[in-house]
Amino acid sequence: MDIYKTFIRRMLFLCDPEWIHHTTIQAGRVVGKLGWLTDGFDAVYRVRDQRLETAVCGLRFENPIGLAAGYDKSGEAIAFLSALGFGHVEMGSVSADVSLGNLKPRLFRLPQDEAVVVHYGLQNDGAEVVAKRLAGMVRRVPLGINIVKTNRGMDALADCEADILDDYVRSIRVLKDCGDYLTLNLSCPNTEMGRNFFAEKDHVVRFLTVLSDVAIRCPVFLKVSPLGGIRAIEDLLAVVDGFDFVSGFMFNLAPGKSVVLKTSAKVWEKMPGAVAGRPVAGMLNGCIRELFRRMDQKRYRIIGTGGVFTAEDAYEKIRLGASLVQILTGLIYEGPAVVRRINSGLCRLLKRDGFEHISDAVGSGSR
């Protein structure tokens, strides 16, 4: 019997989603200070198998399954979350200045679809506070820091290009040595300011040109919109190929309700925000496939996201071209044991298909 899905989830889903999220992070912050307890969680949830160990962009990952940005927004519970069996944890998004995010309510569940609707609006404590929090932290697994432009509110005036670039650069300068890799979020679906700024190729070029002078020593991933099809992917690659510090890519959620949902429109039509969870898997898998086929596979790596609940879900993204895979909504619906189940299942799938190592499976379904 799955105790989480049978009992615990039912009780949690009776409560407000954001309250549960906040309470979990605060509880994780406390637990993370108790090394003996986090060691116990790690012993229960971690799968250690050499077939899952992989090197990506010079970093060693014990397994390819990570926690996506959006769960621990300000790096408060990293020690606890790292002990749940993940191969890496990505925190954020973090902005230069403190952001209160969008007005509540801003997180909704769609159980029939195993999905959530997210409208947080990049709530976080700001780069300076986060950097102090991360200083001296002993990391159990590689830590990614997701960086974004500050959300100054739905009614704020649109920032000019210089202000947008300056906001990113300020965050990057503060945080670039606080983690193991950076993800630059160029496409947040839940803010009004600058959502489409990086849809313009010239803006991406000028942004990356500015970053060329910022002495970033760790791998850099760009988190981009899934919209625009093959043309957008080819344009992105054409622009980025001239900037050697970019190591790879991942795809963000699409704004609004751009996927087919089982839940009646009467339930979600007034919910602001973007859909995350099972319904987005097909769209993002298609993006991974087309990007992998067109990119320089010796240079770039892909982090796959969107609708990962099972080992089969993760394995599909890996076979399409993802070297690493992240989950978030799956953690909400399946509970903390989902990481162990996915990694154990990946070992079974590798054996079934005759692969000796997880890296052998990367892109095997897109060639």
Tab-separated table of C-alpha atoms in Angstrom:
chain	number	residue	atom	x	y	z
A	1	MET	CA	0.000	0.000	0.000
A	2	ASP	CA	1.238	3.489	-0.880
A	3	ILE	CA	0.750	5.279	2.443
A	4	TYR	CA	1.465	8.697	0.974
A	5	LYS	CA	-1.153	8.494	-1.793
A	6	THR	CA	-3.703	6.611	0.315
A	7	PHE	CA	-3.598	8.687	3.492
A	8	ILE	CA	-1.072	11.532	3.643
A	9	ARG	CA	-1.878	13.131	0.290
A	10	ARG	CA	-5.597	13.065	1.009
A	11	MET	CA	-5.031	15.037	4.206
A	12	LEU	CA	-2.601	17.466	2.591
A	13	PHE	CA	-4.990	18.147	-0.278
A	14	LEU	CA	-7.617	19.299	2.200
A	15	CYS	CA	-5.391	22.292	2.979
A	16	ASP	CA	-4.480	25.365	0.961
A	17	PRO	CA	-1.717	24.435	-1.536
A	18	GLU	CA	0.531	27.407	-0.785
A	19	TRP	CA	0.198	26.903	2.978
A	20	ILE	CA	1.299	23.276	2.553
A	21	HIS	CA	4.194	24.357	0.350
A	22	HIS	CA	5.363	27.003	2.826
A	23	THR	CA	4.981	24.675	5.805
A	24	THR	CA	6.948	21.921	4.074
A	25	ILE	CA	9.824	24.280	3.312
A	26	GLN	CA	9.915	25.567	6.884
A	27	ALA	CA	9.818	22.039	8.273
A	28	GLY	CA	12.572	21.070	5.859
A	29	ARG	CA	14.644	24.035	7.035
A	30	VAL	CA	14.505	22.720	10.605
A	31	VAL	CA	15.128	19.082	9.658
A	32	GLY	CA	18.064	20.109	7.487
A	33	LYS	CA	19.914	21.352	10.567
A	34	LEU	CA	19.816	17.869	12.102
A	35	GLY	CA	22.544	15.981	10.292
A	36	TRP	CA	21.670	12.620	11.826
A	37	LEU	CA	18.097	12.956	10.572
A	38	THR	CA	19.025	13.990	7.031
A	39	ASP	CA	21.486	11.097	6.946
A	40	GLY	CA	18.580	8.832	7.828
A	41	PHE	CA	16.422	10.208	5.019
A	42	ASP	CA	19.331	9.798	2.608
A	43	ALA	CA	19.798	6.167	3.610
A	44	VAL	CA	16.111	5.445	2.969
A	45	TYR	CA	15.589	7.323	-0.283
A	46	ARG	CA	18.935	7.235	-2.135
A	47	VAL	CA	19.605	4.619	-4.804
A	48	ARG	CA	23.305	3.979	-5.279
A	49	ASP	CA	24.061	2.285	-8.566
A	50	GLN	CA	27.050	2.959	-10.810
A	51	ARG	CA	24.824	2.715	-13.879
A	52	LEU	CA	23.104	5.955	-12.832
A	53	GLU	CA	26.227	7.981	-12.093
A	54	THR	CA	26.894	10.551	-14.772
A	55	ALA	CA	29.136	13.510	-15.543
A	56	VAL	CA	27.475	16.551	-17.112
A	57	CYS	CA	29.392	19.717	-17.967
A	58	GLY	CA	32.244	18.689	-15.687
A	59	LEU	CA	29.979	17.997	-12.700
A	60	ARG	CA	29.438	14.557	-11.179
A	61	PHE	CA	25.862	13.473	-10.498
A	62	GLU	CA	25.110	10.317	-8.504
A	63	ASN	CA	21.903	9.933	-10.492
A	64	PRO	CA	20.178	11.990	-13.220
A	65	ILE	CA	17.035	12.939	-11.242
A	66	GLY	CA	16.922	16.436	-9.756
A	67	LEU	CA	14.486	18.742	-8.022
A	68	ALA	CA	13.320	21.562	-10.291
A	69	ALA	CA	13.447	25.236	-9.413
A	70	GLY	CA	10.221	26.592	-7.980
A	71	TYR	CA	10.038	24.375	-4.898
A	72	ASP	CA	12.742	25.882	-2.695
A	73	LYS	CA	12.652	29.416	-4.014
A	74	SER	CA	15.156	30.992	-1.623
A	75	GLY	CA	17.403	28.091	-0.614
A	76	GLU	CA	15.912	27.501	2.833
A	77	ALA	CA	15.635	23.695	2.852
A	78	ILE	CA	18.426	22.509	0.554
A	79	ALA	CA	20.021	20.171	3.101
A	80	PHE	CA	16.713	18.372	3.678
A	81	LEU	CA	15.689	18.225	0.017
A	82	SER	CA	19.122	16.935	-1.014
A	83	ALA	CA	18.597	13.982	1.335
A	84	LEU	CA	15.502	12.732	-0.520
A	85	GLY	CA	17.567	10.819	-3.070
A	86	PHE	CA	17.965	13.541	-5.712
A	87	GLY	CA	21.086	13.665	-7.847
A	88	HIS	CA	20.922	17.459	-7.796
A	89	VAL	CA	18.753	20.247	-6.476
A	90	GLU	CA	17.981	23.469	-8.329
A	91	MET	CA	16.724	26.356	-6.205
A	92	GLY	CA	15.086	29.639	-7.164
A	93	SER	CA	14.185	31.500	-9.187
A	94	VAL	CA	16.224	34.209	-7.440
A	95	SER	CA	16.179	37.859	-8.498
A	96	ALA	CA	18.423	40.804	-7.741
A	97	ASP	CA	15.910	42.351	-5.363
A	98	VAL	CA	13.318	40.884	-3.022
A	99	SER	CA	10.088	39.929	-4.778
A	100	LEU	CA	6.798	39.323	-2.977
A	101	GLY	CA	5.378	37.647	-6.068
A	102	ASN	CA	1.831	37.872	-7.337
A	103	LEU	CA	-1.297	38.294	-5.252
A	104	LYS	CA	-2.797	35.239	-3.539
A	105	PRO	CA	-4.238	32.772	-4.311
A	106	ARG	CA	-1.438	31.784	-6.685
A	107	LEU	CA	-1.152	28.003	-6.497
A	108	PHE	CA	-3.949	25.599	-7.447
A	109	ARG	CA	-4.331	21.839	-7.791
A	110	LEU	CA	-5.979	19.945	-10.650
A	111	PRO	CA	-6.037	16.380	-9.240
A	112	GLN	CA	-7.907	14.914	-12.195
A	113	ASP	CA	-4.977	15.925	-14.403
A	114	GLU	CA	-2.239	15.344	-11.805
A	115	ALA	CA	-1.323	18.961	-12.375
A	116	VAL	CA	-0.992	22.302	-10.641
A	117	VAL	CA	-1.582	25.816	-11.872
A	118	VAL	CA	1.268	28.085	-10.766
A	119	HIS	CA	1.086	31.871	-10.481
A	120	TYR	CA	3.643	32.593	-7.762
A	121	GLY	CA	5.302	35.374	-9.736
A	122	LEU	CA	8.888	34.644	-8.661
A	123	GLN	CA	8.498	35.161	-4.931
A	124	ASN	CA	11.992	35.084	-3.342
A	125	ASP	CA	14.228	36.743	-0.756
A	126	GLY	CA	16.601	38.409	-3.230
A	127	ALA	CA	20.167	37.577	-4.282
A	128	GLU	CA	22.020	39.119	-1.336
A	129	VAL	CA	19.985	37.265	1.300
A	130	VAL	CA	20.209	33.987	-0.611
A	131	ALA	CA	23.970	34.326	-1.060
A	132	LYS	CA	24.449	34.773	2.696
A	133	ARG	CA	22.226	31.758	3.334
A	134	LEU	CA	24.279	29.586	0.980
A	135	ALA	CA	27.669	30.757	2.240
A	136	GLY	CA	29.632	27.868	3.694
A	137	MET	CA	26.833	25.363	3.115
A	138	VAL	CA	28.067	21.789	2.766
A	139	ARG	CA	26.358	20.360	-0.310
A	140	ARG	CA	25.373	16.698	-0.421
A	141	VAL	CA	24.582	16.908	-4.169
A	142	PRO	CA	25.265	19.512	-6.890
A	143	LEU	CA	23.295	22.716	-6.419
A	144	GLY	CA	21.867	24.744	-9.288
A	145	ILE	CA	20.797	28.360	-8.823
A	146	ASN	CA	18.029	29.613	-11.087
A	147	ILE	CA	18.288	33.361	-11.740
A	148	VAL	CA	15.566	35.617	-13.085
A	149	LYS	CA	14.661	39.265	-13.408
A	150	THR	CA	12.981	40.857	-10.390
A	151	ASN	CA	9.185	40.891	-10.546
A	152	ARG	CA	8.164	44.349	-9.352
A	153	GLY	CA	4.443	43.676	-9.497
A	154	MET	CA	1.664	43.303	-12.040
A	155	ASP	CA	1.048	47.058	-12.129
A	156	ALA	CA	4.681	48.177	-12.428
A	157	LEU	CA	5.853	49.973	-15.520
A	158	ALA	CA	7.750	47.848	-18.029
A	159	ASP	CA	11.523	48.035	-17.558
A	160	CYS	CA	13.793	49.163	-20.347
A	161	GLU	CA	16.409	46.836	-21.815
A	162	ALA	CA	19.253	48.323	-19.779
A	163	ASP	CA	17.350	47.794	-16.513
A	164	ILE	CA	16.457	44.197	-17.386
A	165	LEU	CA	20.052	43.288	-18.219
A	166	ASP	CA	21.373	45.099	-15.159
A	167	ASP	CA	18.960	43.179	-12.922
A	168	TYR	CA	20.241	39.828	-14.209
A	169	VAL	CA	23.879	40.863	-14.000
A	170	ARG	CA	23.546	42.029	-10.394
A	171	SER	CA	22.119	38.647	-9.382
A	172	ILE	CA	24.728	36.712	-11.327
A	173	ARG	CA	27.620	38.633	-9.791
A	174	VAL	CA	26.313	37.889	-6.303
A	175	LEU	CA	25.403	34.218	-6.851
A	176	LYS	CA	27.805	32.922	-9.505
A	177	ASP	CA	30.115	31.255	-6.965
A	178	CYS	CA	27.416	30.049	-4.541
A	179	GLY	CA	26.356	26.895	-6.391
A	180	ASP	CA	27.596	24.338	-8.881
A	181	TYR	CA	25.755	25.628	-11.945
A	182	LEU	CA	23.538	28.535	-12.950
A	183	THR	CA	20.262	28.458	-14.836
A	184	LEU	CA	19.279	31.767	-16.397
A	185	ASN	CA	15.494	31.902	-16.555
A	186	LEU	CA	14.732	33.782	-19.769
A	187	SER	CA	11.048	32.888	-19.917
A	188	CYS	CA	8.900	33.089	-16.817
A	189	PRO	CA	5.232	32.511	-17.741
A	190	ASN	CA	3.907	34.148	-14.576
A	191	THR	CA	5.083	37.755	-14.744
A	192	GLU	CA	3.986	40.530	-17.049
A	193	MET	CA	7.285	42.393	-17.202
A	194	GLY	CA	9.743	41.129	-19.784
A	195	ARG	CA	7.979	37.820	-20.431
A	196	ASN	CA	8.680	38.098	-24.155
A	197	PHE	CA	11.867	40.139	-23.884
A	198	PHE	CA	14.165	37.281	-24.890
A	199	ALA	CA	11.954	36.256	-27.792
A	200	GLU	CA	13.945	38.904	-29.684
A	201	LYS	CA	17.253	37.478	-30.914
A	202	ASP	CA	19.010	40.812	-30.593
A	203	HIS	CA	18.115	40.948	-26.915
A	204	VAL	CA	19.631	37.497	-26.341
A	205	VAL	CA	22.807	38.507	-28.166
A	206	ARG	CA	23.237	41.680	-26.127
A	207	PHE	CA	22.484	39.812	-22.900
A	208	LEU	CA	25.057	37.098	-23.566
A	209	THR	CA	27.567	39.702	-24.701
A	210	VAL	CA	27.217	41.490	-21.369
A	211	LEU	CA	27.647	38.198	-19.504
A	212	SER	CA	30.859	37.472	-21.381
A	213	ASP	CA	32.546	39.991	-19.110
A	214	VAL	CA	31.183	38.567	-15.852
A	215	ALA	CA	33.760	35.784	-15.258
A	216	ILE	CA	31.287	32.952	-14.686
A	217	ARG	CA	33.297	29.839	-13.848
A	218	CYS	CA	30.492	27.296	-13.479
A	219	PRO	CA	28.268	25.739	-16.189
A	220	VAL	CA	25.430	27.960	-17.434
A	221	PHE	CA	22.065	26.678	-18.681
A	222	LEU	CA	19.446	28.804	-20.420
A	223	LYS	CA	15.803	28.165	-19.517
A	224	VAL	CA	13.754	29.133	-22.541
A	225	SER	CA	10.175	29.179	-23.772
A	226	PRO	CA	8.737	25.997	-25.318
A	227	LEU	CA	6.818	28.098	-27.839
A	228	GLY	CA	7.908	28.991	-31.351
A	229	GLY	CA	8.595	25.505	-32.683
A	230	ILE	CA	11.631	24.450	-34.675
A	231	ARG	CA	12.276	27.978	-35.925
A	232	ALA	CA	12.703	29.267	-32.364
A	233	ILE	CA	15.078	26.406	-31.514
A	234	GLU	CA	17.202	27.030	-34.584
A	235	ASP	CA	17.303	30.768	-33.884
A	236	LEU	CA	18.370	30.104	-30.305
A	237	LEU	CA	21.200	27.807	-31.355
A	238	ALA	CA	22.392	30.255	-33.990
A	239	VAL	CA	22.658	32.979	-31.360
A	240	VAL	CA	24.164	30.928	-28.537
A	241	ASP	CA	26.810	29.136	-30.603
A	242	GLY	CA	29.017	32.219	-30.387
A	243	PHE	CA	29.133	32.203	-26.573
A	244	ASP	CA	31.290	29.416	-25.178
A	245	PHE	CA	30.162	29.800	-21.560
A	246	VAL	CA	26.655	28.461	-22.337
A	247	SER	CA	26.608	24.756	-21.482
A	248	GLY	CA	23.036	23.744	-22.233
A	249	PHE	CA	19.305	24.323	-22.102
A	250	MET	CA	16.000	23.463	-20.496
A	251	PHE	CA	12.445	24.430	-21.398
A	252	ASN	CA	10.079	26.433	-19.219
A	253	LEU	CA	6.314	26.135	-18.879
A	254	ALA	CA	4.147	27.802	-21.482
A	255	PRO	CA	1.996	30.691	-20.219
A	256	GLY	CA	-1.708	30.145	-19.661
A	257	LYS	CA	-3.666	26.960	-20.292
A	258	SER	CA	-2.061	25.910	-23.569
A	259	VAL	CA	-2.505	22.149	-23.012
A	260	VAL	CA	-5.487	19.819	-23.078
A	261	LEU	CA	-6.964	19.251	-19.615
A	262	LYS	CA	-9.390	16.622	-18.335
A	263	THR	CA	-10.630	18.993	-15.645
A	264	SER	CA	-13.673	21.022	-16.645
A	265	ALA	CA	-12.916	24.537	-17.855
A	266	LYS	CA	-15.375	25.799	-15.247
A	267	VAL	CA	-12.825	24.757	-12.608
A	268	TRP	CA	-9.672	26.314	-14.046
A	269	GLU	CA	-10.741	29.146	-16.363
A	270	LYS	CA	-10.477	31.743	-13.588
A	271	MET	CA	-7.216	30.392	-12.182
A	272	PRO	CA	-4.332	32.666	-13.195
A	273	GLY	CA	-1.049	31.049	-14.105
A	274	ALA	CA	0.590	28.244	-16.054
A	275	VAL	CA	-0.114	24.510	-15.952
A	276	ALA	CA	2.582	22.163	-14.642
A	277	GLY	CA	2.437	18.384	-14.347
A	278	ARG	CA	1.354	15.497	-16.570
A	279	PRO	CA	-0.449	17.600	-19.216
A	280	VAL	CA	2.743	19.419	-20.287
A	281	ALA	CA	4.864	16.307	-20.863
A	282	GLY	CA	4.068	15.902	-24.564
A	283	MET	CA	4.827	19.517	-25.468
A	284	LEU	CA	8.146	19.590	-23.602
A	285	ASN	CA	9.206	16.161	-24.850
A	286	GLY	CA	8.758	17.391	-28.400
A	287	CYS	CA	10.968	20.376	-27.626
A	288	ILE	CA	13.682	18.120	-26.180
A	289	ARG	CA	13.628	15.892	-29.262
A	290	GLU	CA	13.923	18.750	-31.749
A	291	LEU	CA	16.612	20.553	-29.758
A	292	PHE	CA	18.728	17.415	-29.366
A	293	ARG	CA	18.583	16.672	-33.082
A	294	ARG	CA	19.781	20.175	-33.997
A	295	MET	CA	22.274	21.105	-31.291
A	296	ASP	CA	25.989	20.366	-31.107
A	297	GLN	CA	25.710	17.183	-29.055
A	298	LYS	CA	29.374	17.278	-28.032
A	299	ARG	CA	29.017	20.755	-26.539
A	300	TYR	CA	25.511	21.170	-25.132
A	301	ARG	CA	23.482	19.233	-22.589
A	302	ILE	CA	19.720	19.276	-21.942
A	303	ILE	CA	17.935	19.183	-18.608
A	304	GLY	CA	14.487	17.682	-19.181
A	305	THR	CA	11.458	18.879	-17.235
A	306	GLY	CA	7.694	18.559	-17.290
A	307	GLY	CA	5.310	15.788	-16.241
A	308	VAL	CA	7.746	13.337	-14.650
A	309	PHE	CA	5.953	10.934	-12.286
A	310	THR	CA	7.510	7.550	-13.081
A	311	ALA	CA	10.745	5.971	-14.229
A	312	GLU	CA	9.200	5.596	-17.682
A	313	ASP	CA	8.499	9.346	-17.813
A	314	ALA	CA	12.104	10.177	-16.931
A	315	TYR	CA	13.515	7.531	-19.251
A	316	GLU	CA	11.535	8.918	-22.183
A	317	LYS	CA	13.104	12.344	-21.706
A	318	ILE	CA	16.554	10.769	-21.436
A	319	ARG	CA	16.062	8.767	-24.635
A	320	LEU	CA	14.885	11.943	-26.376
A	321	GLY	CA	18.101	13.734	-25.418
A	322	ALA	CA	18.054	14.901	-21.794
A	323	SER	CA	21.190	14.176	-19.766
A	324	LEU	CA	19.462	15.182	-16.532
A	325	VAL	CA	15.764	15.195	-15.603
A	326	GLN	CA	13.976	17.323	-12.993
A	327	ILE	CA	10.709	16.786	-11.155
A	328	LEU	CA	8.463	18.973	-9.017
A	329	THR	CA	4.749	18.308	-9.521
A	330	GLY	CA	5.478	14.582	-9.362
A	331	LEU	CA	6.811	15.103	-5.840
A	332	ILE	CA	3.506	16.703	-4.824
A	333	TYR	CA	1.342	13.879	-6.182
A	334	GLU	CA	3.616	10.889	-5.538
A	335	GLY	CA	5.423	11.890	-2.324
A	336	PRO	CA	9.133	11.772	-1.426
A	337	ALA	CA	9.538	8.077	-2.294
A	338	VAL	CA	9.027	8.970	-5.962
A	339	VAL	CA	12.741	9.742	-6.378
A	340	ARG	CA	13.761	6.299	-5.161
A	341	ARG	CA	11.130	4.623	-7.367
A	342	ILE	CA	12.262	6.540	-10.448
A	343	ASN	CA	15.946	5.747	-9.941
A	344	SER	CA	15.244	2.080	-9.206
A	345	GLY	CA	13.044	1.953	-12.288
A	346	LEU	CA	15.737	3.519	-14.444
A	347	CYS	CA	18.098	0.680	-13.508
A	348	ARG	CA	15.438	-1.806	-14.587
A	349	LEU	CA	14.835	-0.001	-17.889
A	350	LEU	CA	18.557	0.203	-18.667
A	351	LYS	CA	18.879	-3.543	-18.138
A	352	ARG	CA	15.813	-4.208	-20.299
A	353	ASP	CA	17.245	-2.228	-23.209
A	354	GLY	CA	20.809	-3.505	-22.885
A	355	PHE	CA	22.409	-0.225	-21.797
A	356	GLU	CA	25.329	-0.511	-19.404
A	357	HIS	CA	25.126	3.108	-18.281
A	358	ILE	CA	22.562	5.925	-18.219
A	359	SER	CA	24.699	8.020	-20.560
A	360	ASP	CA	24.339	5.320	-23.220
A	361	ALA	CA	20.584	5.936	-23.303
A	362	VAL	CA	20.794	9.706	-23.797
A	363	GLY	CA	19.348	10.571	-27.196
A	364	SER	CA	18.934	6.928	-28.220
A	365	GLY	CA	15.344	7.624	-29.218
A	366	SER	CA	16.115	10.759	-31.263
A	367	ARG	CA	18.838	9.561	-33.585
